PDB file of C-alpha atoms in Angstrom:
ATOM      1  CA  ASP O   1      -7.269  15.762  -5.794  1.00 69.00           C
ATOM      2  CA  VAL O   2      -3.790  13.468  -5.872  1.00 68.00           C
ATOM      3  CA  LYS O   3      -3.153  11.898  -9.260  1.00 90.00           C
ATOM      4  CA  VAL O   4      -0.846   9.013  -9.398  1.00 95.00           C
ATOM      5  CA  THR O   5      -0.883   7.642 -12.948  1.00 95.00           C
ATOM      6  CA  GLN O   6       0.529   4.361 -14.195  1.00 95.00           C
ATOM      7  CA  SER O   7       1.337   4.554 -18.165  1.00 90.00           C
ATOM      8  CA  SER O   8      -0.483   0.420 -19.001  1.00 91.00           C
ATOM      9  CA  ARG O   9      -4.076  -1.539 -16.631  1.00 93.00           C
ATOM     10  CA  TYR O  10      -2.867  -4.537 -18.397  1.00 95.00           C
ATOM     11  CA  LEU O  11       0.423  -5.437 -20.048  1.00 96.00           C
ATOM     12  CA  VAL O  12       1.242  -8.941 -22.020  1.00 97.00           C
ATOM     13  CA  LYS O  13       5.008  -9.812 -22.201  1.00 97.00           C
ATOM     14  CA  ARG O  14       7.174 -12.544 -23.206  1.00 97.00           C
ATOM     15  CA  THR O  15       9.967 -14.279 -21.173  1.00 97.00           C
ATOM     16  CA  GLY O  16      13.228 -12.847 -21.287  1.00 97.00           C
ATOM     17  CA  GLU O  17      11.905  -9.047 -22.392  1.00 97.00           C
ATOM     18  CA  LYS O  18      13.203  -5.709 -20.930  1.00 97.00           C
ATOM     19  CA  VAL O  19       9.276  -4.215 -19.402  1.00 97.00           C
ATOM     20  CA  PHE O  20       9.399  -0.841 -18.342  1.00 97.00           C
ATOM     21  CA  LEU O  21       6.477   0.375 -15.793  1.00 97.00           C
ATOM     22  CA  GLU O  22       6.138   3.849 -15.510  1.00 97.00           C
ATOM     23  CA  CYS O  23       4.887   6.369 -13.605  1.00 97.00           C
ATOM     24  CA  VAL O  24       3.625   9.846 -13.003  1.00 97.00           C
ATOM     25  CA  GLN O  25       2.441  11.805 -10.376  1.00 96.00           C
ATOM     26  CA  ASP O  26       0.840  15.521 -10.624  1.00 94.00           C
ATOM     27  CA  MET O  27       1.571  16.857  -6.617  1.00 91.00           C
ATOM     28  CA  ASP O  28       5.263  17.274  -6.490  1.00 91.00           C
ATOM     29  CA  HIS O  29       5.683  14.741  -3.633  1.00 92.00           C
ATOM     30  CA  GLU O  30       8.874  14.089  -2.846  1.00 92.00           C
ATOM     31  CA  ASN O  31       8.466  10.407  -2.072  1.00 93.00           C
ATOM     32  CA  MET O  32       7.838   7.609  -5.085  1.00 96.00           C
ATOM     33  CA  PHE O  33       6.986   3.971  -4.608  1.00 96.00           C
ATOM     34  CA  TRP O  34       6.701   0.185  -6.248  1.00 98.00           C
ATOM     35  CA  TYR O  35       5.087  -2.246  -4.778  1.00 97.00           C
ATOM     36  CA  ARG O  36       3.662  -5.866  -6.403  1.00 97.00           C
ATOM     37  CA  GLN O  37       0.038  -7.468  -4.804  1.00 94.00           C
ATOM     38  CA  ASP O  38       0.459 -10.702  -4.393  1.00 92.00           C
ATOM     39  CA  PRO O  39      -2.830 -13.399  -3.328  1.00 86.00           C
ATOM     40  CA  GLY O  40      -2.195 -13.151   0.080  1.00 79.00           C
ATOM     41  CA  LEU O  41       0.847 -12.066   0.380  1.00 83.00           C
ATOM     42  CA  GLY O  42       0.136  -8.548   0.678  1.00 85.00           C
ATOM     43  CA  LEU O  43       1.831  -5.585  -0.942  1.00 93.00           C
ATOM     44  CA  ARG O  44       5.582  -6.012  -1.171  1.00 94.00           C
ATOM     45  CA  LEU O  45       7.790  -3.042  -1.585  1.00 95.00           C
ATOM     46  CA  ILE O  46      10.024  -3.485  -4.436  1.00 97.00           C
ATOM     47  CA  TYR O  47      12.306  -0.217  -4.757  1.00 96.00           C
ATOM     48  CA  PHE O  48      11.374   3.399  -3.412  1.00 95.00           C
ATOM     49  CA  SER O  49      13.202   6.917  -4.339  1.00 95.00           C
ATOM     50  CA  TYR O  50      13.251  10.606  -1.959  1.00 91.00           C
ATOM     51  CA  ASP O  51      14.012  12.482  -4.293  1.00 89.00           C
ATOM     52  CA  VAL O  52      14.856  12.473  -7.939  1.00 91.00           C
ATOM     53  CA  LYS O  53      17.801  10.321  -8.883  1.00 85.00           C
ATOM     54  CA  MET O  54      17.597   8.807  -5.150  1.00 89.00           C
ATOM     55  CA  LYS O  55      16.428   5.065  -4.786  1.00 93.00           C
ATOM     56  CA  GLU O  56      16.816   2.198  -2.476  1.00 93.00           C
ATOM     57  CA  LYS O  57      15.958  -0.900  -2.473  1.00 94.00           C
ATOM     58  CA  GLY O  58      13.090  -2.102  -1.064  1.00 93.00           C
ATOM     59  CA  ASP O  59      12.369  -5.666  -0.021  1.00 91.00           C
ATOM     60  CA  ILE O  60      12.108  -7.248  -3.146  1.00 95.00           C
ATOM     61  CA  PRO O  61      14.377  -5.863  -5.432  1.00 96.00           C
ATOM     62  CA  GLU O  62      15.700  -8.863  -7.059  1.00 96.00           C
ATOM     63  CA  GLY O  63      15.010  -8.590 -10.740  1.00 96.00           C
ATOM     64  CA  TYR O  64      14.070  -5.214 -10.685  1.00 97.00           C
ATOM     65  CA  SER O  65      16.074  -1.413 -11.354  1.00 97.00           C
ATOM     66  CA  VAL O  66      13.952   1.519 -11.359  1.00 97.00           C
ATOM     67  CA  SER O  67      14.863   5.420 -12.344  1.00 96.00           C
ATOM     68  CA  ARG O  68      14.202   8.627 -11.360  1.00 96.00           C
ATOM     69  CA  GLU O  69      15.222  11.494 -13.650  1.00 94.00           C
ATOM     70  CA  LYS O  70      12.306  13.520 -13.161  1.00 95.00           C
ATOM     71  CA  LYS O  71      10.589  14.206  -9.829  1.00 95.00           C
ATOM     72  CA  GLU O  72       7.157  13.570 -10.883  1.00 96.00           C
ATOM     73  CA  ARG O  73       8.183   9.749 -12.594  1.00 96.00           C
ATOM     74  CA  PHE O  74       8.928   7.185 -11.463  1.00 97.00           C
ATOM     75  CA  SER O  75       9.811   3.862 -13.143  1.00 97.00           C
ATOM     76  CA  LEU O  76       9.919   0.225 -12.613  1.00 98.00           C
ATOM     77  CA  ILE O  77      11.801  -2.286 -15.557  1.00 98.00           C
ATOM     78  CA  LEU O  78      12.088  -5.208 -15.236  1.00 97.00           C
ATOM     79  CA  GLU O  79      15.429  -6.191 -16.595  1.00 94.00           C
ATOM     80  CA  SER O  80      14.599  -9.714 -18.109  1.00 96.00           C
ATOM     81  CA  ALA O  81      10.937 -10.793 -17.045  1.00 97.00           C
ATOM     82  CA  SER O  82      10.780 -13.792 -16.006  1.00 97.00           C
ATOM     83  CA  THR O  83       6.951 -15.518 -15.009  1.00 97.00           C
ATOM     84  CA  ASN O  84       7.206 -15.102 -11.494  1.00 96.00           C
ATOM     85  CA  GLN O  85       6.772 -11.861 -11.932  1.00 97.00           C
ATOM     86  CA  THR O  86       3.656 -11.914 -13.455  1.00 97.00           C
ATOM     87  CA  SER O  87       1.665  -9.594 -10.493  1.00 96.00           C
ATOM     88  CA  MET O  88      -0.024  -6.505  -9.901  1.00 96.00           C
ATOM     89  CA  TYR O  89       2.344  -3.669 -10.153  1.00 97.00           C
ATOM     90  CA  LEU O  90       1.351  -0.624  -8.133  1.00 97.00           C
ATOM     91  CA  CYS O  91       3.311   2.832  -7.851  1.00 97.00           C
ATOM     92  CA  ALA O  92       2.631   5.353  -4.555  1.00 96.00           C
ATOM     93  CA  SER O  93       3.201   8.788  -3.812  1.00 95.00           C
ATOM     94  CA  SER O  94       3.678  10.755  -0.652  1.00 92.00           C
ATOM     95  CA  LEU O  95       4.995  14.151   0.723  1.00 88.00           C
ATOM     96  CA  SER O  96       7.893  13.890   2.609  1.00 82.00           C
ATOM     97  CA  GLN O  97       7.311  13.913   6.057  1.00 74.00           C
ATOM     98  CA  ALA O  98       9.748  16.587   7.112  1.00 70.00           C
ATOM     99  CA  TYR O  99       7.040  18.612   5.744  1.00 69.00           C
ATOM    100  CA  LYS O 100       4.569  16.799   8.268  1.00 73.00           C
ATOM    101  CA  VAL O 101       4.962  13.425   9.888  1.00 78.00           C
ATOM    102  CA  GLY O 102       2.278  11.042   8.822  1.00 82.00           C
ATOM    103  CA  GLN O 103       1.884  11.453   5.236  1.00 86.00           C
ATOM    104  CA  PRO O 104      -0.720   9.067   3.337  1.00 91.00           C
ATOM    105  CA  GLN O 105       0.815   7.113   0.360  1.00 94.00           C
ATOM    106  CA  HIS O 106      -1.327   7.667  -2.514  1.00 94.00           C
ATOM    107  CA  PHE O 107      -1.629   4.771  -4.805  1.00 96.00           C
ATOM    108  CA  GLY O 108      -2.163   4.452  -8.769  1.00 95.00           C
ATOM    109  CA  ASP O 109      -4.926   2.095 -10.226  1.00 93.00           C
ATOM    110  CA  GLY O 110      -2.133  -1.000 -10.785  1.00 95.00           C
ATOM    111  CA  THR O 111      -1.030  -2.376 -13.476  1.00 96.00           C
ATOM    112  CA  ARG O 112      -2.070  -6.091 -14.155  1.00 96.00           C
ATOM    113  CA  LEU O 113       1.468  -8.050 -15.869  1.00 97.00           C
ATOM    114  CA  SER O 114       1.537 -11.516 -17.656  1.00 97.00           C
ATOM    115  CA  ILE O 115       4.637 -12.645 -18.535  1.00 97.00           C
ATOM    116  CA  LEU O 116       4.121 -15.575 -20.756  1.00 96.00           C
TER     117      LEU O 116
ATOM    118  CA  GLU N   1      12.126 -10.206  10.529  1.00 73.00           C
ATOM    119  CA  LEU N   2       9.251  -7.620  11.110  1.00 82.00           C
ATOM    120  CA  LYS N   3       5.563  -8.943  10.823  1.00 89.00           C
ATOM    121  CA  VAL N   4       2.528  -7.395  10.459  1.00 93.00           C
ATOM    122  CA  GLU N   5      -0.763  -9.872  10.869  1.00 95.00           C
ATOM    123  CA  GLN N   6      -4.219  -8.727  10.360  1.00 96.00           C
ATOM    124  CA  ASN N   7      -7.316 -11.058  11.818  1.00 96.00           C
ATOM    125  CA  PRO N   8      -9.838 -12.318  10.080  1.00 96.00           C
ATOM    126  CA  LEU N   9      -8.480 -12.664   6.643  1.00 95.00           C
ATOM    127  CA  PHE N  10     -11.879 -13.043   5.508  1.00 95.00           C
ATOM    128  CA  LEU N  11     -15.325 -12.216   6.959  1.00 94.00           C
ATOM    129  CA  SER N  12     -18.849 -12.397   6.031  1.00 94.00           C
ATOM    130  CA  MET N  13     -21.243 -10.583   8.316  1.00 91.00           C
ATOM    131  CA  GLN N  14     -24.527  -9.224   7.761  1.00 93.00           C
ATOM    132  CA  GLU N  15     -25.959  -6.096   7.247  1.00 95.00           C
ATOM    133  CA  GLY N  16     -26.619  -3.768  11.053  1.00 95.00           C
ATOM    134  CA  LYS N  17     -23.535  -6.072  12.607  1.00 95.00           C
ATOM    135  CA  ASN N  18     -20.696  -5.145  14.425  1.00 96.00           C
ATOM    136  CA  TYR N  19     -17.103  -6.321  14.050  1.00 95.00           C
ATOM    137  CA  THR N  20     -13.272  -5.271  14.129  1.00 97.00           C
ATOM    138  CA  ILE N  21     -11.030  -6.063  12.590  1.00 97.00           C
ATOM    139  CA  TYR N  22      -7.437  -6.326  14.346  1.00 98.00           C
ATOM    140  CA  CYS N  23      -3.940  -5.506  13.094  1.00 97.00           C
ATOM    141  CA  ASN N  24      -0.620  -6.842  15.229  1.00 96.00           C
ATOM    142  CA  TYR N  25       2.497  -6.135  14.552  1.00 95.00           C
ATOM    143  CA  SER N  26       5.627  -6.955  15.677  1.00 93.00           C
ATOM    144  CA  THR N  27       8.194  -3.892  16.336  1.00 86.00           C
ATOM    145  CA  THR N  28       8.050  -0.355  17.619  1.00 84.00           C
ATOM    146  CA  SER N  29       6.487   2.348  14.979  1.00 82.00           C
ATOM    147  CA  ASP N  30       3.580   5.031  16.502  1.00 82.00           C
ATOM    148  CA  ARG N  31       2.944   5.950  12.611  1.00 90.00           C
ATOM    149  CA  LEU N  32      -0.498   2.973  11.422  1.00 94.00           C
ATOM    150  CA  TYR N  33      -2.240   3.522   7.896  1.00 96.00           C
ATOM    151  CA  TRP N  34      -5.418   1.598   6.810  1.00 98.00           C
ATOM    152  CA  TYR N  35      -6.606   1.956   3.233  1.00 97.00           C
ATOM    153  CA  ARG N  36      -9.153   0.214   1.679  1.00 97.00           C
ATOM    154  CA  GLN N  37      -9.235  -1.590  -1.649  1.00 95.00           C
ATOM    155  CA  ASP N  38     -11.946  -2.338  -3.662  1.00 94.00           C
ATOM    156  CA  PRO N  39     -11.617  -5.324  -6.238  1.00 89.00           C
ATOM    157  CA  GLY N  40      -9.806  -4.238  -9.629  1.00 85.00           C
ATOM    158  CA  LYS N  41      -9.539  -0.654  -7.089  1.00 88.00           C
ATOM    159  CA  SER N  42      -6.260   0.886  -5.923  1.00 90.00           C
ATOM    160  CA  LEU N  43      -5.620   1.385  -2.357  1.00 94.00           C
ATOM    161  CA  GLU N  44      -7.668   4.361  -0.701  1.00 95.00           C
ATOM    162  CA  SER N  45      -5.910   5.862   2.616  1.00 95.00           C
ATOM    163  CA  LEU N  46      -8.835   5.891   5.208  1.00 97.00           C
ATOM    164  CA  PHE N  47      -7.156   6.559   8.972  1.00 97.00           C
ATOM    165  CA  VAL N  48      -3.290   7.502   9.065  1.00 95.00           C
ATOM    166  CA  LEU N  49      -2.878   7.357  13.741  1.00 95.00           C
ATOM    167  CA  LEU N  50       0.274   8.848  14.760  1.00 90.00           C
ATOM    168  CA  SER N  51       0.458   8.175  18.868  1.00 88.00           C
ATOM    169  CA  ASN N  52      -0.463   6.270  21.183  1.00 87.00           C
ATOM    170  CA  GLY N  53      -4.522   6.393  21.766  1.00 89.00           C
ATOM    171  CA  ALA N  54      -4.903   7.254  18.688  1.00 92.00           C
ATOM    172  CA  VAL N  55      -8.638   7.694  17.495  1.00 95.00           C
ATOM    173  CA  LYS N  56     -10.365   8.382  14.208  1.00 96.00           C
ATOM    174  CA  GLN N  57     -13.317   7.747  12.793  1.00 97.00           C
ATOM    175  CA  GLU N  58     -15.087   8.323   9.599  1.00 95.00           C
ATOM    176  CA  GLY N  59     -19.158   7.281   9.344  1.00 96.00           C
ATOM    177  CA  ARG N  60     -19.122   3.589   9.926  1.00 96.00           C
ATOM    178  CA  LEU N  61     -15.279   3.061  10.882  1.00 97.00           C
ATOM    179  CA  MET N  62     -13.291   3.843  13.629  1.00 98.00           C
ATOM    180  CA  ALA N  63      -9.876   2.878  13.873  1.00 98.00           C
ATOM    181  CA  SER N  64      -7.468   3.140  17.040  1.00 97.00           C
ATOM    182  CA  LEU N  65      -3.585   2.431  17.908  1.00 96.00           C
ATOM    183  CA  ASP N  66      -2.320   0.706  20.627  1.00 95.00           C
ATOM    184  CA  THR N  67       1.428   1.474  20.572  1.00 92.00           C
ATOM    185  CA  LYS N  68       2.422  -0.465  23.416  1.00 93.00           C
ATOM    186  CA  ALA N  69       0.560  -4.009  22.586  1.00 94.00           C
ATOM    187  CA  ARG N  70       1.919  -3.076  18.991  1.00 94.00           C
ATOM    188  CA  LEU N  71      -2.216  -3.401  18.317  1.00 96.00           C
ATOM    189  CA  SER N  72      -4.631  -1.584  15.867  1.00 97.00           C
ATOM    190  CA  THR N  73      -7.982  -1.919  15.441  1.00 98.00           C
ATOM    191  CA  LEU N  74     -10.636  -1.105  12.648  1.00 98.00           C
ATOM    192  CA  HIS N  75     -14.146  -1.191  13.459  1.00 98.00           C
ATOM    193  CA  ILE N  76     -17.230  -1.662  11.394  1.00 96.00           C
ATOM    194  CA  THR N  77     -20.524  -0.186  13.141  1.00 96.00           C
ATOM    195  CA  ALA N  78     -23.676  -1.675  11.487  1.00 95.00           C
ATOM    196  CA  ALA N  79     -22.296  -2.616   8.605  1.00 94.00           C
ATOM    197  CA  VAL N  80     -23.860  -2.042   5.379  1.00 95.00           C
ATOM    198  CA  HIS N  81     -22.896  -3.975   2.132  1.00 95.00           C
ATOM    199  CA  ASP N  82     -20.899  -0.836   0.437  1.00 95.00           C
ATOM    200  CA  LEU N  83     -18.349  -1.136   3.255  1.00 96.00           C
ATOM    201  CA  SER N  84     -17.119  -4.493   1.486  1.00 96.00           C
ATOM    202  CA  ALA N  85     -13.813  -4.790   0.057  1.00 97.00           C
ATOM    203  CA  THR N  86     -10.399  -5.206   1.118  1.00 96.00           C
ATOM    204  CA  TYR N  87      -8.963  -3.412   4.272  1.00 97.00           C
ATOM    205  CA  PHE N  88      -4.903  -3.280   4.880  1.00 96.00           C
ATOM    206  CA  CYS N  89      -3.396  -2.603   8.014  1.00 96.00           C
ATOM    207  CA  ALA N  90      -0.055  -1.149   6.942  1.00 95.00           C
ATOM    208  CA  VAL N  91       3.125   0.247   9.415  1.00 93.00           C
ATOM    209  CA  ASP N  92       6.060   2.594   8.773  1.00 90.00           C
ATOM    210  CA  ILE N  93       9.212   1.055  10.357  1.00 86.00           C
ATOM    211  CA  ARG N  94      10.994   3.563   9.482  1.00 79.00           C
ATOM    212  CA  ASN N  95      11.756   7.329  11.196  1.00 69.00           C
ATOM    213  CA  TYR N  96      13.138   8.810   7.897  1.00 68.00           C
ATOM    214  CA  GLY N  97      11.111   9.052   5.442  1.00 71.00           C
ATOM    215  CA  GLN N  98       8.405   6.066   4.855  1.00 83.00           C
ATOM    216  CA  ASN N  99       8.787   2.767   4.708  1.00 87.00           C
ATOM    217  CA  PHE N 100       5.199   0.686   5.003  1.00 91.00           C
ATOM    218  CA  VAL N 101       5.211  -2.564   5.702  1.00 92.00           C
ATOM    219  CA  PHE N 102       1.611  -3.831   4.830  1.00 93.00           C
ATOM    220  CA  GLY N 103      -0.433  -6.686   6.352  1.00 94.00           C
ATOM    221  CA  PRO N 104      -2.389  -9.510   4.283  1.00 93.00           C
ATOM    222  CA  GLY N 105      -5.429  -7.530   3.991  1.00 95.00           C
ATOM    223  CA  THR N 106      -8.984  -9.150   5.322  1.00 96.00           C
ATOM    224  CA  ARG N 107     -11.641  -9.098   2.488  1.00 95.00           C
ATOM    225  CA  LEU N 108     -14.466  -8.213   4.066  1.00 96.00           C
ATOM    226  CA  SER N 109     -18.082  -8.691   2.378  1.00 96.00           C
ATOM    227  CA  VAL N 110     -21.018  -8.003   3.921  1.00 95.00           C
ATOM    228  CA  LEU N 111     -24.562  -9.530   3.017  1.00 92.00           C
ATOM    229  CA  PRO N 112     -28.051  -8.039   2.860  1.00 85.00           C
TER     230      PRO N 112
END
């Protein structure tokens, strides 16, 4: 089974802090994704990566950056945390569709981040 | 702007009844995914639908895709309490790589 592990289940930070959320997958997946989930809004894509050192902006990248130095690890960075970034953050990974079309994304358990 | 809509957003039903959740989307795609999320848990992949007319079934759940109508359905047969969860559909809008756009979710409560 695919395992996507997020470093923290709950995190409390202060406004203005630099925040790092870490995600590791153990299935050698090429694709990795960061979403935030807010009530009534579903999941919204922040950033994604198709390969090491590659990244692309999703729908809501403002205030965030990412890092992918190794294939198995994808980090989300809040450069200067603000209260409107309080949310549930979900990491996902999937196999490249170059192998087979229709690969589902596999999700981690999420990090509930509160910015005070 | 791409929209993925789900109806209903909230569904309360009795055990043993049948019901259908609808997922409409506003762009061309032949790759649609259904996920389940239990409270406080992550998303679990249920179905992958990859062509017009695709139908997948697992237990009491059956999903179908009509790409011409841009509509997917998730049908629940003889609901049981264990099916209580939030169900999301997601449309992949990218030909190379993946870019999922999720619907808002349907919160299902199955009452005894």
